[in-house]
CSV table of C-alpha atoms in Angstrom, one decimal:
chain,number,residue,atom,x,y,z
P,865,UNK,CA,24.5,116.6,92.4
P,866,UNK,CA,26.9,117.5,95.4
P,867,UNK,CA,29.7,118.5,92.7
P,868,UNK,CA,26.9,120.6,90.5
P,869,UNK,CA,25.8,122.0,93.8
P,870,UNK,CA,29.9,123.4,94.0
P,871,UNK,CA,30.6,124.1,90.3
P,872,UNK,CA,32.5,121.8,90.1
P,873,UNK,CA,31.4,120.9,86.3
P,874,UNK,CA,34.0,119.0,85.6
P,875,UNK,CA,34.2,116.3,88.6
P,876,UNK,CA,29.8,116.4,88.2
P,877,UNK,CA,30.5,115.2,84.8
P,878,UNK,CA,32.8,112.7,85.7
P,879,UNK,CA,30.6,111.5,88.3
P,880,UNK,CA,27.8,111.5,86.0
P,881,UNK,CA,29.7,108.9,84.3
P,882,UNK,CA,30.6,106.8,86.7
P,883,UNK,CA,26.9,106.7,87.2
P,884,UNK,CA,25.2,105.9,84.1
P,885,UNK,CA,27.6,102.8,83.4
P,886,UNK,CA,26.7,101.8,87.0
P,887,UNK,CA,22.7,102.0,85.8
P,888,UNK,CA,23.8,100.3,82.4
P,889,UNK,CA,25.7,97.5,84.3
P,890,UNK,CA,22.5,97.1,86.6
P,891,UNK,CA,20.3,97.3,83.6
P,892,UNK,CA,18.3,100.1,83.8
P,893,UNK,CA,18.3,101.3,80.5
P,894,UNK,CA,16.2,97.5,79.5
P,895,UNK,CA,13.1,97.4,79.5
P,896,UNK,CA,12.9,93.3,80.4
P,897,UNK,CA,14.4,95.1,83.6
P,898,UNK,CA,12.5,98.1,84.4
P,899,UNK,CA,9.0,97.0,82.9
P,900,UNK,CA,6.1,96.6,85.2
P,901,UNK,CA,3.4,97.8,87.1
P,902,UNK,CA,5.0,97.2,91.0
P,903,UNK,CA,6.2,100.7,92.9
P,904,UNK,CA,10.1,99.8,93.1
P,905,UNK,CA,10.3,99.2,89.1
P,906,UNK,CA,8.3,102.2,89.0
P,907,UNK,CA,11.3,103.9,90.9
P,908,UNK,CA,13.4,102.1,88.8
P,909,UNK,CA,12.1,103.8,85.9
P,910,UNK,CA,12.1,107.0,87.5
P,911,UNK,CA,15.8,106.4,89.0
P,912,UNK,CA,16.8,106.2,85.2
P,913,UNK,CA,15.2,108.8,83.5
P,914,UNK,CA,16.7,111.1,86.1
P,915,UNK,CA,20.1,110.0,85.7
P,916,UNK,CA,19.6,110.3,81.9
P,917,UNK,CA,18.6,113.5,81.9
P,918,UNK,CA,21.2,115.2,83.7
P,919,UNK,CA,24.0,113.1,82.5
P,920,UNK,CA,23.0,114.5,79.1
P,921,UNK,CA,22.5,118.2,79.6
P,922,UNK,CA,26.6,117.8,81.8
P,923,UNK,CA,28.0,116.2,78.4
P,924,UNK,CA,26.4,118.8,76.2
P,925,UNK,CA,27.1,121.8,78.9
P,926,UNK,CA,30.2,120.7,79.2
P,927,UNK,CA,30.7,120.0,75.5
P,928,UNK,CA,32.1,116.2,75.7
P,929,UNK,CA,30.6,112.9,74.8
P,930,UNK,CA,27.4,111.3,76.4
P,931,UNK,CA,28.3,108.3,78.2
P,932,UNK,CA,24.4,107.1,76.9
P,933,UNK,CA,23.3,105.5,73.1
P,934,UNK,CA,19.4,105.7,72.9
P,935,UNK,CA,20.1,102.9,70.6
P,936,UNK,CA,20.8,100.6,73.0
P,937,UNK,CA,17.7,102.3,75.6
P,938,UNK,CA,14.7,100.5,75.2
P,939,UNK,CA,13.3,101.5,79.4
P,940,UNK,CA,9.7,103.8,78.8
P,941,UNK,CA,9.6,107.0,80.6
P,942,UNK,CA,7.9,107.1,84.2
P,943,UNK,CA,4.0,107.5,84.1
P,944,UNK,CA,2.1,109.6,86.4
P,945,UNK,CA,1.2,106.8,89.6
P,946,UNK,CA,-1.0,106.6,92.2
P,947,UNK,CA,-0.6,107.2,95.9
P,948,UNK,CA,0.9,103.2,97.3
P,949,UNK,CA,-0.4,103.1,100.4
P,950,UNK,CA,2.7,100.2,102.0
P,951,UNK,CA,4.8,101.8,99.1
P,952,UNK,CA,4.7,106.4,99.3
P,953,UNK,CA,6.2,108.1,97.0
P,954,UNK,CA,7.1,111.9,97.6
P,955,UNK,CA,4.9,114.5,94.8
P,956,UNK,CA,7.3,114.1,92.3
P,957,UNK,CA,7.8,111.0,91.6
P,958,UNK,CA,4.3,110.8,91.1
P,959,UNK,CA,3.2,114.1,89.0
P,960,UNK,CA,6.0,112.7,86.3
P,961,UNK,CA,6.1,115.3,83.5
P,962,UNK,CA,9.2,117.0,84.4
P,963,UNK,CA,11.2,114.1,84.5
P,964,UNK,CA,9.2,112.9,81.0
P,965,UNK,CA,10.2,116.1,78.7
P,966,UNK,CA,13.4,116.8,80.4
P,967,UNK,CA,14.0,113.6,79.1
P,968,UNK,CA,12.5,114.7,75.5
P,969,UNK,CA,14.7,118.1,75.7
P,970,UNK,CA,18.0,116.0,77.2
P,971,UNK,CA,17.4,113.8,74.1
P,972,UNK,CA,17.4,116.8,71.6
P,973,UNK,CA,20.7,118.6,73.3
P,974,UNK,CA,23.2,116.0,72.3
P,975,UNK,CA,21.7,116.3,68.9
P,976,UNK,CA,23.1,119.8,68.9
P,977,UNK,CA,25.8,118.7,70.5
P,978,UNK,CA,26.6,116.3,67.7
P,979,UNK,CA,25.2,117.9,64.3
P,980,UNK,CA,26.0,121.3,65.0
P,981,UNK,CA,29.0,121.4,67.5
P,982,UNK,CA,31.2,118.5,66.7
P,983,UNK,CA,33.3,118.6,64.2
P,984,UNK,CA,32.7,115.8,62.2
P,985,UNK,CA,29.1,116.9,61.3
P,986,UNK,CA,30.7,120.2,59.2
P,987,UNK,CA,33.4,119.2,57.0
P,988,UNK,CA,32.7,121.6,53.7
P,989,UNK,CA,30.5,124.3,52.6
P,990,UNK,CA,27.8,122.2,51.4
P,991,UNK,CA,27.8,120.8,55.3
P,992,UNK,CA,27.2,124.3,56.2
P,993,UNK,CA,24.3,125.0,54.2
P,994,UNK,CA,22.3,121.8,55.6
P,995,UNK,CA,22.8,123.5,59.3
P,996,UNK,CA,20.1,126.3,59.0
P,997,UNK,CA,17.5,123.3,58.4
P,998,UNK,CA,19.0,121.4,61.5
P,999,UNK,CA,18.0,124.3,63.4
P,1000,UNK,CA,14.7,125.3,62.8
P,1001,UNK,CA,13.8,121.1,62.7
P,1002,UNK,CA,15.4,121.2,66.8
P,1003,UNK,CA,13.6,124.4,67.4
P,1004,UNK,CA,10.8,123.0,66.1
P,1005,UNK,CA,11.4,119.8,68.4
P,1006,UNK,CA,12.5,121.8,71.3
P,1007,UNK,CA,9.2,124.0,71.2
P,1008,UNK,CA,6.7,121.0,70.6
P,1009,UNK,CA,8.0,120.1,74.6
P,1010,UNK,CA,6.3,123.1,75.6
P,1011,UNK,CA,2.9,122.4,74.2
P,1012,UNK,CA,1.0,119.9,76.6
P,1013,UNK,CA,2.5,120.8,80.5
P,1014,UNK,CA,0.5,121.0,83.0
P,1015,UNK,CA,-0.2,124.9,84.6
P,1016,UNK,CA,2.9,124.5,87.1
P,1017,UNK,CA,5.6,123.9,84.8
P,1018,UNK,CA,4.7,127.2,83.0
P,1019,UNK,CA,8.0,128.6,83.1
P,1020,UNK,CA,7.1,130.8,80.6
P,1021,UNK,CA,4.4,132.5,81.7
P,1022,UNK,CA,5.0,134.6,84.9
P,1023,UNK,CA,1.3,135.3,86.4
P,1024,UNK,CA,0.7,132.0,86.7
P,1025,UNK,CA,0.2,131.0,90.9
P,1026,UNK,CA,3.2,129.9,92.9
P,1027,UNK,CA,3.1,126.6,93.4
P,1028,UNK,CA,4.5,124.5,96.1
P,1029,UNK,CA,7.9,124.5,96.9
P,1030,UNK,CA,9.5,121.2,94.6
P,1031,UNK,CA,7.0,122.5,91.9
P,1032,UNK,CA,8.6,126.1,91.8
P,1033,UNK,CA,12.0,124.1,91.4
P,1034,UNK,CA,10.7,122.3,88.7
P,1035,UNK,CA,9.7,124.7,87.1
P,1036,UNK,CA,12.5,126.9,87.2
P,1037,UNK,CA,14.8,124.1,86.0
P,1038,UNK,CA,12.6,123.6,83.0
P,1039,UNK,CA,13.0,127.0,82.3
P,1040,UNK,CA,16.4,126.6,82.3
P,1041,UNK,CA,17.6,123.5,80.4
P,1042,UNK,CA,14.6,124.7,78.1
P,1043,UNK,CA,16.5,128.2,77.2
P,1044,UNK,CA,20.1,127.2,77.3
P,1045,UNK,CA,19.7,124.3,74.9
P,1046,UNK,CA,18.2,126.9,72.7
P,1047,UNK,CA,20.4,129.6,73.5
P,1048,UNK,CA,23.6,126.7,72.7
P,1049,UNK,CA,20.8,125.9,69.5
P,1050,UNK,CA,21.4,129.6,68.0
P,1051,UNK,CA,25.0,130.8,69.5
P,1052,UNK,CA,27.4,130.0,67.0
P,1053,UNK,CA,26.4,132.6,64.8
P,1054,UNK,CA,26.3,134.8,67.6
P,1055,UNK,CA,30.4,133.5,68.2
P,1056,UNK,CA,30.6,133.7,64.5
P,1057,UNK,CA,30.1,137.3,63.8
P,1058,UNK,CA,32.3,138.2,66.3
P,1059,UNK,CA,35.4,138.0,64.3
P,1060,UNK,CA,34.4,140.1,61.3
P,1061,UNK,CA,33.4,144.3,62.4
P,1062,UNK,CA,29.6,143.7,61.8
P,1063,UNK,CA,27.0,141.7,61.3
P,1064,UNK,CA,26.6,142.8,58.3
P,1065,UNK,CA,29.5,141.6,57.2
P,1066,UNK,CA,29.8,138.1,58.8
P,1067,UNK,CA,26.1,137.7,56.7
P,1068,UNK,CA,28.2,138.3,53.4
P,1069,UNK,CA,30.8,135.6,53.9
P,1070,UNK,CA,28.0,133.4,55.6
P,1071,UNK,CA,25.3,134.6,52.4
P,1072,UNK,CA,23.2,131.3,51.0
P,1073,UNK,CA,24.5,129.4,54.1
P,1074,UNK,CA,23.2,130.7,57.4
P,1075,UNK,CA,20.5,133.9,58.8
P,1076,UNK,CA,23.4,135.2,61.0
P,1077,UNK,CA,20.9,138.1,62.9
P,1078,UNK,CA,17.6,135.6,63.1
P,1079,UNK,CA,19.7,133.5,64.5
P,1080,UNK,CA,21.1,136.2,67.2
P,1081,UNK,CA,17.9,136.8,68.3
P,1082,UNK,CA,17.1,133.4,69.4
P,1083,UNK,CA,19.2,133.6,71.1
P,1084,UNK,CA,20.3,136.1,73.4
P,1085,UNK,CA,16.2,135.8,73.4
P,1086,UNK,CA,16.5,132.3,75.0
P,1087,UNK,CA,19.3,134.3,77.2
P,1088,UNK,CA,17.6,137.6,78.4
P,1089,UNK,CA,14.3,134.7,78.9
P,1090,UNK,CA,16.7,132.9,81.6
P,1091,UNK,CA,17.7,135.7,83.5
P,1092,UNK,CA,14.2,137.1,83.6
P,1093,UNK,CA,13.1,133.7,84.8
P,1094,UNK,CA,15.3,133.5,87.3
P,1095,UNK,CA,14.9,137.0,88.3
P,1096,UNK,CA,12.1,136.8,88.8
P,1097,UNK,CA,11.6,133.8,90.6
P,1098,UNK,CA,14.4,134.2,93.2
P,1099,UNK,CA,12.9,137.7,94.4
P,1100,UNK,CA,9.5,136.8,94.1
P,1101,UNK,CA,8.5,133.5,93.8
P,1102,UNK,CA,10.7,131.2,95.7
P,1103,UNK,CA,13.5,133.3,97.0
P,1104,UNK,CA,15.2,129.9,98.9
P,1105,UNK,CA,15.7,128.9,95.5
P,1106,UNK,CA,19.4,131.4,96.2
P,1107,UNK,CA,20.2,128.1,98.0
P,1108,UNK,CA,21.0,126.4,94.6
P,1109,UNK,CA,24.4,126.8,93.3
P,1110,UNK,CA,23.9,124.4,90.5
P,1111,UNK,CA,22.0,127.5,88.9
P,1112,UNK,CA,24.5,129.6,88.5
P,1113,UNK,CA,26.9,128.2,85.4
P,1114,UNK,CA,23.8,128.4,83.5
P,1115,UNK,CA,22.9,131.8,84.2
P,1116,UNK,CA,26.5,133.1,83.6
P,1117,UNK,CA,26.3,131.2,80.3
P,1118,UNK,CA,23.5,133.1,79.5
P,1119,UNK,CA,25.3,136.4,80.5
P,1120,UNK,CA,27.9,136.3,78.0
P,1121,UNK,CA,25.8,135.0,75.7
P,1122,UNK,CA,24.2,138.5,76.0
P,1123,UNK,CA,27.7,140.5,76.2
P,1124,UNK,CA,28.8,138.7,73.0
P,1125,UNK,CA,25.8,140.4,71.2
P,1126,UNK,CA,26.9,143.4,73.2
P,1127,UNK,CA,30.1,143.4,70.9
P,1128,UNK,CA,28.2,143.4,67.7
P,1129,UNK,CA,25.2,146.0,68.2
P,1130,UNK,CA,28.0,149.1,67.4
P,1131,UNK,CA,26.7,152.7,68.2
P,1132,UNK,CA,23.6,151.0,69.1
P,1133,UNK,CA,22.8,152.6,71.7
P,1134,UNK,CA,19.4,152.2,72.7
P,1135,UNK,CA,20.2,148.1,72.1
P,1136,UNK,CA,23.1,148.2,74.0
P,1137,UNK,CA,21.3,149.8,77.3
P,1138,UNK,CA,17.9,147.3,77.3
P,1139,UNK,CA,20.8,143.9,77.2
P,1140,UNK,CA,22.4,145.7,80.0
P,1141,UNK,CA,19.3,145.9,82.0
P,1142,UNK,CA,19.3,142.5,82.1
P,1143,UNK,CA,22.4,141.7,82.9
P,1144,UNK,CA,22.2,143.2,85.4
P,1145,UNK,CA,19.6,141.2,85.9
P,1146,UNK,CA,21.4,138.3,85.7
P,1147,UNK,CA,24.5,139.9,88.2
P,1148,UNK,CA,21.5,140.8,91.1
P,1149,UNK,CA,20.8,136.9,90.7
P,1150,UNK,CA,24.8,135.7,90.9
P,1151,UNK,CA,24.9,137.7,93.8
P,1152,UNK,CA,22.3,136.7,95.7
P,1153,UNK,CA,23.1,133.2,95.7
P,1154,UNK,CA,24.4,131.5,99.0
P,1155,UNK,CA,26.1,127.9,98.7
P,1156,UNK,CA,29.6,125.7,99.7
P,1157,UNK,CA,31.2,126.4,96.6
P,1158,UNK,CA,34.8,127.5,95.9
P,1159,UNK,CA,34.1,130.6,93.7
P,1160,UNK,CA,30.1,132.3,95.5
P,1161,UNK,CA,28.3,133.8,93.3
P,1162,UNK,CA,29.9,137.9,95.0
P,1163,UNK,CA,33.2,136.7,92.9
P,1164,UNK,CA,31.3,135.9,90.1
P,1165,UNK,CA,28.7,138.7,89.8
P,1166,UNK,CA,32.7,140.8,89.8
P,1167,UNK,CA,34.1,138.7,87.6
P,1168,UNK,CA,30.9,139.4,85.1
P,1169,UNK,CA,30.8,142.9,85.6
P,1170,UNK,CA,34.7,143.4,85.1
P,1171,UNK,CA,33.8,141.2,81.7
P,1172,UNK,CA,30.3,143.8,81.0
P,1173,UNK,CA,33.1,146.6,81.1
P,1174,UNK,CA,35.3,145.0,78.9
P,1175,UNK,CA,32.3,144.6,76.6
P,1176,UNK,CA,31.4,147.5,76.5
P,1177,UNK,CA,34.6,149.4,75.5
P,1178,UNK,CA,35.3,147.2,72.9
P,1179,UNK,CA,32.4,146.7,71.4
P,1180,UNK,CA,31.9,151.4,71.2
P,1181,UNK,CA,35.3,153.1,71.1
P,1182,UNK,CA,32.9,156.5,71.2
P,1183,UNK,CA,33.8,157.9,74.5
P,1184,UNK,CA,30.3,159.5,74.4
P,1185,UNK,CA,28.0,157.0,74.4
P,1186,UNK,CA,30.5,154.8,76.9
P,1187,UNK,CA,28.8,157.2,79.3
P,1188,UNK,CA,26.1,157.0,78.5
P,1189,UNK,CA,26.0,153.2,79.2
P,1190,UNK,CA,28.4,154.1,83.0
P,1191,UNK,CA,25.7,157.2,84.1
P,1192,UNK,CA,22.5,154.2,83.8
P,1193,UNK,CA,24.9,151.5,85.3
P,1194,UNK,CA,27.3,152.9,87.6
P,1195,UNK,CA,28.6,149.3,88.1
P,1196,UNK,CA,30.7,149.4,84.6
P,1197,UNK,CA,33.2,151.9,86.6
P,1198,UNK,CA,33.2,150.7,90.3
P,1199,UNK,CA,32.3,147.2,89.8
P,1200,UNK,CA,29.1,147.4,92.6
P,1201,UNK,CA,25.5,146.5,92.7
P,1202,UNK,CA,25.6,148.3,96.2
P,1203,UNK,CA,25.8,151.6,94.3
P,1204,UNK,CA,22.4,151.1,92.4
P,1205,UNK,CA,20.7,148.8,94.7
P,1206,UNK,CA,17.3,148.6,93.6
P,1207,UNK,CA,15.1,144.6,92.3
């Protein structure tokens, strides 16, 4: 977890893999070790599934295999428990909905990694034709994870009353996981179109296989939702979250997804303007992060501003259109949000 705070994703992947194997050596993945109503057994189940969530999400984010095999796991999810007098639990270990839902999302993330991103899954045009149905099935399963959430976890509803600190942290992390997985589910279509002069040209090549524009819209919608959620939490609901550097990598992914889309916008200045308004929100969040990582939030935000400027130039060489964007977002030219400081 400390490696995630430092934004050292490689280190986190290695440490989580080691933790996973240690847990399996101890038998935490087997029900005969963790089954029971005693408090210490609840703690074992909760520990295992928390580890499972972070290991799986780290693996998917890094594009690497997981150390876990679902076929060998029969430890039950941790259930909500009453408070024990002799062994007091903190509220996050008593109300375990977050852990259960995150575990469901982590399972889906692994399936997406294998069935959408693995070269072994797409070996021919016939395999490509199956991708769209796979995307729809996984998207439906992902959306199903949000149907029975307690109100404090409604990351998709800004009107939810501000909860306790731990509830706000869980709400944000759940929203990040959900939107990152949905963004990655559809992002291959977005990347594919950058190899063509337009989305319509790419669609002609992929005719009968997948509806590219719909996939692009879903991926960018998830990126926008992630950034909007972060901005709302950073600047209104729970500003102390800025000390959590682990979230920065996900915001960078969302911003880069939107900048990929800028390359496809061509001469659509209105859409480009809407996209850069969201990108600016994401950069503000990164700029506000205060953590001990070797790459601070301000360095990340400056790098992304440079990438954004390059995306504008690459997407539309028309000077007048570029100038409209620069006038609206001066940081595209000067590389600083200080010129436009309203949140």
